[in-house]
Every structure is written in C-alpha cells, then in structure tokens.
Amino acid sequence: MLVVGVTPMIMEMAKNLILGGLGHICVLDNRKVTQVNNQGLYILSEEQL
C-alpha cells in the first residue's frame, strides 16, 4: 500500500519539475509556448508572461 501511495506523489513531483522547467523555457522563448501547447503538456497564455 505504501508503494501505491508514494508513487503518485513522486510522479506529481516529477511532473511539477518538468512543467516548471518548460515554463522557464516558455518565458525565455515564446516559440516554445506554441510547441508545448500543441503537445498538450503545458498551457501558458501571454497574460501569464
């Protein structure tokens, strides 16, 4: 049961790190925003920049 409980938490932390990294890339290069949005991984509107 511990593995079942811990695994989603680890996955969530990894996802947050990945999305956070993509967010920084998006802010630096607006072309990345469109690429990532098309993949459905991260949505970042111009208002959030």
mmCIF file with all atom_site columns, N, CA and C in Angstrom:
data_model
loop_
_atom_site.group_PDB
_atom_site.id
_atom_site.type_symbol
_atom_site.label_atom_id
_atom_site.label_alt_id
_atom_site.label_comp_id
_atom_site.label_asym_id
_atom_site.label_entity_id
_atom_site.label_seq_id
_atom_site.pdbx_PDB_ins_code
_atom_site.Cartn_x
_atom_site.Cartn_y
_atom_site.Cartn_z
_atom_site.occupancy
_atom_site.B_iso_or_equiv
_atom_site.pdbx_formal_charge
_atom_site.auth_seq_id
_atom_site.auth_comp_id
_atom_site.auth_asym_id
_atom_site.auth_atom_id
_atom_site.pdbx_PDB_model_num
ATOM 1   N N  . MET A 1 1  ? 0.835  -1.208 0.000   1.00 0.00 ? 1  MET A N  1
ATOM 2   C CA . MET A 1 1  ? 0.000  0.000  0.000   1.00 0.00 ? 1  MET A CA 1
ATOM 3   C C  . MET A 1 1  ? 0.869  1.257  0.000   1.00 0.00 ? 1  MET A C  1
ATOM 4   N N  . LEU A 1 2  ? 2.027  1.192  0.652   1.00 0.00 ? 2  LEU A N  1
ATOM 5   C CA . LEU A 1 2  ? 2.907  2.365  0.683   1.00 0.00 ? 2  LEU A CA 1
ATOM 6   C C  . LEU A 1 2  ? 3.373  2.729  -0.718  1.00 0.00 ? 2  LEU A C  1
ATOM 7   N N  . VAL A 1 3  ? 3.716  1.715  -1.505  1.00 0.00 ? 3  VAL A N  1
ATOM 8   C CA . VAL A 1 3  ? 4.187  1.979  -2.872  1.00 0.00 ? 3  VAL A CA 1
ATOM 9   C C  . VAL A 1 3  ? 3.083  2.660  -3.680  1.00 0.00 ? 3  VAL A C  1
ATOM 10  N N  . VAL A 1 4  ? 1.855  2.167  -3.521  1.00 0.00 ? 4  VAL A N  1
ATOM 11  C CA . VAL A 1 4  ? 0.728  2.754  -4.248  1.00 0.00 ? 4  VAL A CA 1
ATOM 12  C C  . VAL A 1 4  ? 0.529  4.206  -3.834  1.00 0.00 ? 4  VAL A C  1
ATOM 13  N N  . GLY A 1 5  ? 0.740  4.485  -2.546  1.00 0.00 ? 5  GLY A N  1
ATOM 14  C CA . GLY A 1 5  ? 0.540  5.851  -2.055  1.00 0.00 ? 5  GLY A CA 1
ATOM 15  C C  . GLY A 1 5  ? 1.681  6.786  -2.424  1.00 0.00 ? 5  GLY A C  1
ATOM 16  N N  . VAL A 1 6  ? 2.907  6.259  -2.450  1.00 0.00 ? 6  VAL A N  1
ATOM 17  C CA . VAL A 1 6  ? 4.071  7.108  -2.694  1.00 0.00 ? 6  VAL A CA 1
ATOM 18  C C  . VAL A 1 6  ? 4.265  7.383  -4.181  1.00 0.00 ? 6  VAL A C  1
ATOM 19  N N  . THR A 1 7  ? 3.987  6.396  -5.026  1.00 0.00 ? 7  THR A N  1
ATOM 20  C CA . THR A 1 7  ? 4.246  6.548  -6.459  1.00 0.00 ? 7  THR A CA 1
ATOM 21  C C  . THR A 1 7  ? 3.547  7.757  -7.072  1.00 0.00 ? 7  THR A C  1
ATOM 22  N N  . PRO A 1 8  ? 2.243  7.967  -6.833  1.00 0.00 ? 8  PRO A N  1
ATOM 23  C CA . PRO A 1 8  ? 1.600  9.156  -7.404  1.00 0.00 ? 8  PRO A CA 1
ATOM 24  C C  . PRO A 1 8  ? 2.254  10.451 -6.925  1.00 0.00 ? 8  PRO A C  1
ATOM 25  N N  . MET A 1 9  ? 2.708  10.471 -5.670  1.00 0.00 ? 9  MET A N  1
ATOM 26  C CA . MET A 1 9  ? 3.345  11.676 -5.132  1.00 0.00 ? 9  MET A CA 1
ATOM 27  C C  . MET A 1 9  ? 4.649  11.946 -5.884  1.00 0.00 ? 9  MET A C  1
ATOM 28  N N  . ILE A 1 10 ? 5.427  10.884 -6.120  1.00 0.00 ? 10 ILE A N  1
ATOM 29  C CA . ILE A 1 10 ? 6.687  11.033 -6.853  1.00 0.00 ? 10 ILE A CA 1
ATOM 30  C C  . ILE A 1 10 ? 6.403  11.486 -8.280  1.00 0.00 ? 10 ILE A C  1
ATOM 31  N N  . MET A 1 11 ? 5.385  10.902 -8.900  1.00 0.00 ? 11 MET A N  1
ATOM 32  C CA . MET A 1 11 ? 5.032  11.279 -10.268 1.00 0.00 ? 11 MET A CA 1
ATOM 33  C C  . MET A 1 11 ? 4.603  12.738 -10.317 1.00 0.00 ? 11 MET A C  1
ATOM 34  N N  . GLU A 1 12 ? 3.836  13.173 -9.320  1.00 0.00 ? 12 GLU A N  1
ATOM 35  C CA . GLU A 1 12 ? 3.373  14.561 -9.263  1.00 0.00 ? 12 GLU A CA 1
ATOM 36  C C  . GLU A 1 12 ? 4.557  15.511 -9.114  1.00 0.00 ? 12 GLU A C  1
ATOM 37  N N  . MET A 1 13 ? 5.512  15.149 -8.253  1.00 0.00 ? 13 MET A N  1
ATOM 38  C CA . MET A 1 13 ? 6.696  15.987 -8.063  1.00 0.00 ? 13 MET A CA 1
ATOM 39  C C  . MET A 1 13 ? 7.502  16.070 -9.355  1.00 0.00 ? 13 MET A C  1
ATOM 40  N N  . ALA A 1 14 ? 7.674  14.936 -10.029 1.00 0.00 ? 14 ALA A N  1
ATOM 41  C CA . ALA A 1 14 ? 8.425  14.921 -11.293 1.00 0.00 ? 14 ALA A CA 1
ATOM 42  C C  . ALA A 1 14 ? 7.711  15.769 -12.335 1.00 0.00 ? 14 ALA A C  1
ATOM 43  N N  . LYS A 1 15 ? 6.379  15.636 -12.396 1.00 0.00 ? 15 LYS A N  1
ATOM 44  C CA . LYS A 1 15 ? 5.600  16.419 -13.363 1.00 0.00 ? 15 LYS A CA 1
ATOM 45  C C  . LYS A 1 15 ? 5.754  17.905 -13.093 1.00 0.00 ? 15 LYS A C  1
ATOM 46  N N  . ASN A 1 16 ? 5.688  18.286 -11.830 1.00 0.00 ? 16 ASN A N  1
ATOM 47  C CA . ASN A 1 16 ? 5.831  19.701 -11.475 1.00 0.00 ? 16 ASN A CA 1
ATOM 48  C C  . ASN A 1 16 ? 7.203  20.231 -11.856 1.00 0.00 ? 16 ASN A C  1
ATOM 49  N N  . LEU A 1 17 ? 8.244  19.428 -11.656 1.00 0.00 ? 17 LEU A N  1
ATOM 50  C CA . LEU A 1 17 ? 9.599  19.846 -12.033 1.00 0.00 ? 17 LEU A CA 1
ATOM 51  C C  . LEU A 1 17 ? 9.700  20.020 -13.542 1.00 0.00 ? 17 LEU A C  1
ATOM 52  N N  . ILE A 1 18 ? 9.136  19.062 -14.285 1.00 0.00 ? 18 ILE A N  1
ATOM 53  C CA . ILE A 1 18 ? 9.195  19.127 -15.754 1.00 0.00 ? 18 ILE A CA 1
ATOM 54  C C  . ILE A 1 18 ? 8.412  20.338 -16.256 1.00 0.00 ? 18 ILE A C  1
ATOM 55  N N  . LEU A 1 19 ? 7.184  20.506 -15.749 1.00 0.00 ? 19 LEU A N  1
ATOM 56  C CA . LEU A 1 19 ? 6.363  21.631 -16.199 1.00 0.00 ? 19 LEU A CA 1
ATOM 57  C C  . LEU A 1 19 ? 6.981  22.951 -15.790 1.00 0.00 ? 19 LEU A C  1
ATOM 58  N N  . GLY A 1 20 ? 7.580  22.981 -14.604 1.00 0.00 ? 20 GLY A N  1
ATOM 59  C CA . GLY A 1 20 ? 8.255  24.200 -14.163 1.00 0.00 ? 20 GLY A CA 1
ATOM 60  C C  . GLY A 1 20 ? 9.403  24.551 -15.092 1.00 0.00 ? 20 GLY A C  1
ATOM 61  N N  . GLY A 1 21 ? 10.159 23.532 -15.493 1.00 0.00 ? 21 GLY A N  1
ATOM 62  C CA . GLY A 1 21 ? 11.263 23.753 -16.427 1.00 0.00 ? 21 GLY A CA 1
ATOM 63  C C  . GLY A 1 21 ? 10.759 24.260 -17.766 1.00 0.00 ? 21 GLY A C  1
ATOM 64  N N  . LEU A 1 22 ? 9.665  23.657 -18.252 1.00 0.00 ? 22 LEU A N  1
ATOM 65  C CA . LEU A 1 22 ? 9.095  24.105 -19.520 1.00 0.00 ? 22 LEU A CA 1
ATOM 66  C C  . LEU A 1 22 ? 8.605  25.533 -19.401 1.00 0.00 ? 22 LEU A C  1
ATOM 67  N N  . GLY A 1 23 ? 8.058  25.874 -18.240 1.00 0.00 ? 23 GLY A N  1
ATOM 68  C CA . GLY A 1 23 ? 7.576  27.237 -18.023 1.00 0.00 ? 23 GLY A CA 1
ATOM 69  C C  . GLY A 1 23 ? 8.692  28.247 -18.168 1.00 0.00 ? 23 GLY A C  1
ATOM 70  N N  . HIS A 1 24 ? 9.873  27.924 -17.612 1.00 0.00 ? 24 HIS A N  1
ATOM 71  C CA . HIS A 1 24 ? 11.007 28.841 -17.718 1.00 0.00 ? 24 HIS A CA 1
ATOM 72  C C  . HIS A 1 24 ? 11.451 28.958 -19.172 1.00 0.00 ? 24 HIS A C  1
ATOM 73  N N  . ILE A 1 25 ? 11.438 27.831 -19.897 1.00 0.00 ? 25 ILE A N  1
ATOM 74  C CA . ILE A 1 25 ? 11.821 27.852 -21.313 1.00 0.00 ? 25 ILE A CA 1
ATOM 75  C C  . ILE A 1 25 ? 10.824 28.715 -22.090 1.00 0.00 ? 25 ILE A C  1
ATOM 76  N N  . CYS A 1 26 ? 9.530  28.548 -21.780 1.00 0.00 ? 26 CYS A N  1
ATOM 77  C CA . CYS A 1 26 ? 8.486  29.293 -22.487 1.00 0.00 ? 26 CYS A CA 1
ATOM 78  C C  . CYS A 1 26 ? 8.674  30.792 -22.302 1.00 0.00 ? 26 CYS A C  1
ATOM 79  N N  . VAL A 1 27 ? 9.008  31.206 -21.097 1.00 0.00 ? 27 VAL A N  1
ATOM 80  C CA . VAL A 1 27 ? 9.183  32.628 -20.824 1.00 0.00 ? 27 VAL A CA 1
ATOM 81  C C  . VAL A 1 27 ? 10.364 33.175 -21.621 1.00 0.00 ? 27 VAL A C  1
ATOM 82  N N  . LEU A 1 28 ? 11.407 32.358 -21.773 1.00 0.00 ? 28 LEU A N  1
ATOM 83  C CA . LEU A 1 28 ? 12.597 32.815 -22.486 1.00 0.00 ? 28 LEU A CA 1
ATOM 84  C C  . LEU A 1 28 ? 12.398 32.782 -23.997 1.00 0.00 ? 28 LEU A C  1
ATOM 85  N N  . ASP A 1 29 ? 11.607 31.849 -24.489 1.00 0.00 ? 29 ASP A N  1
ATOM 86  C CA . ASP A 1 29 ? 11.436 31.691 -25.934 1.00 0.00 ? 29 ASP A CA 1
ATOM 87  C C  . ASP A 1 29 ? 9.960  31.464 -26.238 1.00 0.00 ? 29 ASP A C  1
ATOM 88  N N  . ASN A 1 30 ? 9.287  32.484 -26.737 1.00 0.00 ? 30 ASN A N  1
ATOM 89  C CA . ASN A 1 30 ? 7.846  32.400 -26.975 1.00 0.00 ? 30 ASN A CA 1
ATOM 90  C C  . ASN A 1 30 ? 7.481  31.312 -27.984 1.00 0.00 ? 30 ASN A C  1
ATOM 91  N N  . ARG A 1 31 ? 8.399  30.956 -28.859 1.00 0.00 ? 31 ARG A N  1
ATOM 92  C CA . ARG A 1 31 ? 8.111  29.896 -29.832 1.00 0.00 ? 31 ARG A CA 1
ATOM 93  C C  . ARG A 1 31 ? 7.880  28.566 -29.129 1.00 0.00 ? 31 ARG A C  1
ATOM 94  N N  . LYS A 1 32 ? 8.517  28.381 -27.990 1.00 0.00 ? 32 LYS A N  1
ATOM 95  C CA . LYS A 1 32 ? 8.350  27.143 -27.226 1.00 0.00 ? 32 LYS A CA 1
ATOM 96  C C  . LYS A 1 32 ? 6.919  27.020 -26.699 1.00 0.00 ? 32 LYS A C  1
ATOM 97  N N  . VAL A 1 33 ? 6.284  28.139 -26.409 1.00 0.00 ? 33 VAL A N  1
ATOM 98  C CA . VAL A 1 33 ? 4.927  28.100 -25.852 1.00 0.00 ? 33 VAL A CA 1
ATOM 99  C C  . VAL A 1 33 ? 3.999  27.385 -26.821 1.00 0.00 ? 33 VAL A C  1
ATOM 100 N N  . THR A 1 34 ? 4.063  27.766 -28.103 1.00 0.00 ? 34 THR A N  1
ATOM 101 C CA . THR A 1 34 ? 3.188  27.149 -29.094 1.00 0.00 ? 34 THR A CA 1
ATOM 102 C C  . THR A 1 34 ? 3.499  25.665 -29.241 1.00 0.00 ? 34 THR A C  1
ATOM 103 N N  . GLN A 1 35 ? 4.782  25.326 -29.282 1.00 0.00 ? 35 GLN A N  1
ATOM 104 C CA . GLN A 1 35 ? 5.180  23.925 -29.410 1.00 0.00 ? 35 GLN A CA 1
ATOM 105 C C  . GLN A 1 35 ? 4.608  23.099 -28.268 1.00 0.00 ? 35 GLN A C  1
ATOM 106 N N  . VAL A 1 36 ? 4.801  23.564 -27.057 1.00 0.00 ? 36 VAL A N  1
ATOM 107 C CA . VAL A 1 36 ? 4.365  22.806 -25.885 1.00 0.00 ? 36 VAL A CA 1
ATOM 108 C C  . VAL A 1 36 ? 2.845  22.742 -25.828 1.00 0.00 ? 36 VAL A C  1
ATOM 109 N N  . ASN A 1 37 ? 2.159  23.845 -26.148 1.00 0.00 ? 37 ASN A N  1
ATOM 110 C CA . ASN A 1 37 ? 0.700  23.841 -26.135 1.00 0.00 ? 37 ASN A CA 1
ATOM 111 C C  . ASN A 1 37 ? 0.152  22.824 -27.133 1.00 0.00 ? 37 ASN A C  1
ATOM 112 N N  . ASN A 1 38 ? 0.772  22.735 -28.309 1.00 0.00 ? 38 ASN A N  1
ATOM 113 C CA . ASN A 1 38 ? 0.316  21.780 -29.318 1.00 0.00 ? 38 ASN A CA 1
ATOM 114 C C  . ASN A 1 38 ? 0.433  20.350 -28.820 1.00 0.00 ? 38 ASN A C  1
ATOM 115 N N  . GLN A 1 39 ? 1.407  20.100 -27.968 1.00 0.00 ? 39 GLN A N  1
ATOM 116 C CA . GLN A 1 39 ? 1.585  18.760 -27.407 1.00 0.00 ? 39 GLN A CA 1
ATOM 117 C C  . GLN A 1 39 ? 0.649  18.532 -26.215 1.00 0.00 ? 39 GLN A C  1
ATOM 118 N N  . GLY A 1 40 ? 0.004  19.591 -25.740 1.00 0.00 ? 40 GLY A N  1
ATOM 119 C CA . GLY A 1 40 ? -0.925 19.453 -24.629 1.00 0.00 ? 40 GLY A CA 1
ATOM 120 C C  . GLY A 1 40 ? -0.244 19.223 -23.300 1.00 0.00 ? 40 GLY A C  1
ATOM 121 N N  . LEU A 1 41 ? 1.029  19.627 -23.169 1.00 0.00 ? 41 LEU A N  1
ATOM 122 C CA . LEU A 1 41 ? 1.760  19.390 -21.929 1.00 0.00 ? 41 LEU A CA 1
ATOM 123 C C  . LEU A 1 41 ? 1.692  20.582 -20.985 1.00 0.00 ? 41 LEU A C  1
ATOM 124 N N  . TYR A 1 42 ? 1.674  21.772 -21.557 1.00 0.00 ? 42 TYR A N  1
ATOM 125 C CA . TYR A 1 42 ? 1.754  22.963 -20.708 1.00 0.00 ? 42 TYR A CA 1
ATOM 126 C C  . TYR A 1 42 ? 1.066  24.118 -21.413 1.00 0.00 ? 42 TYR A C  1
ATOM 127 N N  . ILE A 1 43 ? 0.182  24.802 -20.719 1.00 0.00 ? 43 ILE A N  1
ATOM 128 C CA . ILE A 1 43 ? -0.549 25.913 -21.317 1.00 0.00 ? 43 ILE A CA 1
ATOM 129 C C  . ILE A 1 43 ? -0.106 27.202 -20.647 1.00 0.00 ? 43 ILE A C  1
ATOM 130 N N  . LEU A 1 44 ? 0.417  28.116 -21.446 1.00 0.00 ? 44 LEU A N  1
ATOM 131 C CA . LEU A 1 44 ? 0.912  29.371 -20.898 1.00 0.00 ? 44 LEU A CA 1
ATOM 132 C C  . LEU A 1 44 ? 0.435  30.505 -21.797 1.00 0.00 ? 44 LEU A C  1
ATOM 133 N N  . SER A 1 45 ? -0.509 31.286 -21.299 1.00 0.00 ? 45 SER A N  1
ATOM 134 C CA . SER A 1 45 ? -1.029 32.391 -22.099 1.00 0.00 ? 45 SER A CA 1
ATOM 135 C C  . SER A 1 45 ? -0.111 33.594 -22.000 1.00 0.00 ? 45 SER A C  1
ATOM 136 N N  . GLU A 1 46 ? -0.235 34.528 -22.938 1.00 0.00 ? 46 GLU A N  1
ATOM 137 C CA . GLU A 1 46 ? 0.598  35.722 -22.924 1.00 0.00 ? 46 GLU A CA 1
ATOM 138 C C  . GLU A 1 46 ? 0.343  36.543 -21.661 1.00 0.00 ? 46 GLU A C  1
ATOM 139 N N  . GLU A 1 47 ? -0.874 36.488 -21.133 1.00 0.00 ? 47 GLU A N  1
ATOM 140 C CA . GLU A 1 47 ? -1.203 37.235 -19.914 1.00 0.00 ? 47 GLU A CA 1
ATOM 141 C C  . GLU A 1 47 ? -0.372 36.742 -18.735 1.00 0.00 ? 47 GLU A C  1
ATOM 142 N N  . GLN A 1 48 ? -0.029 35.455 -18.719 1.00 0.00 ? 48 GLN A N  1
ATOM 143 C CA . GLN A 1 48 ? 0.758  34.890 -17.621 1.00 0.00 ? 48 GLN A CA 1
ATOM 144 C C  . GLN A 1 48 ? 2.223  35.271 -17.726 1.00 0.00 ? 48 GLN A C  1
ATOM 145 N N  . LEU A 1 49 ? 2.666  35.703 -18.918 1.00 0.00 ? 49 LEU A N  1
ATOM 146 C CA . LEU A 1 49 ? 4.053  36.133 -19.071 1.00 0.00 ? 49 LEU A CA 1
ATOM 147 C C  . LEU A 1 49 ? 4.193  37.494 -18.436 1.00 0.00 ? 49 LEU A C  1
#
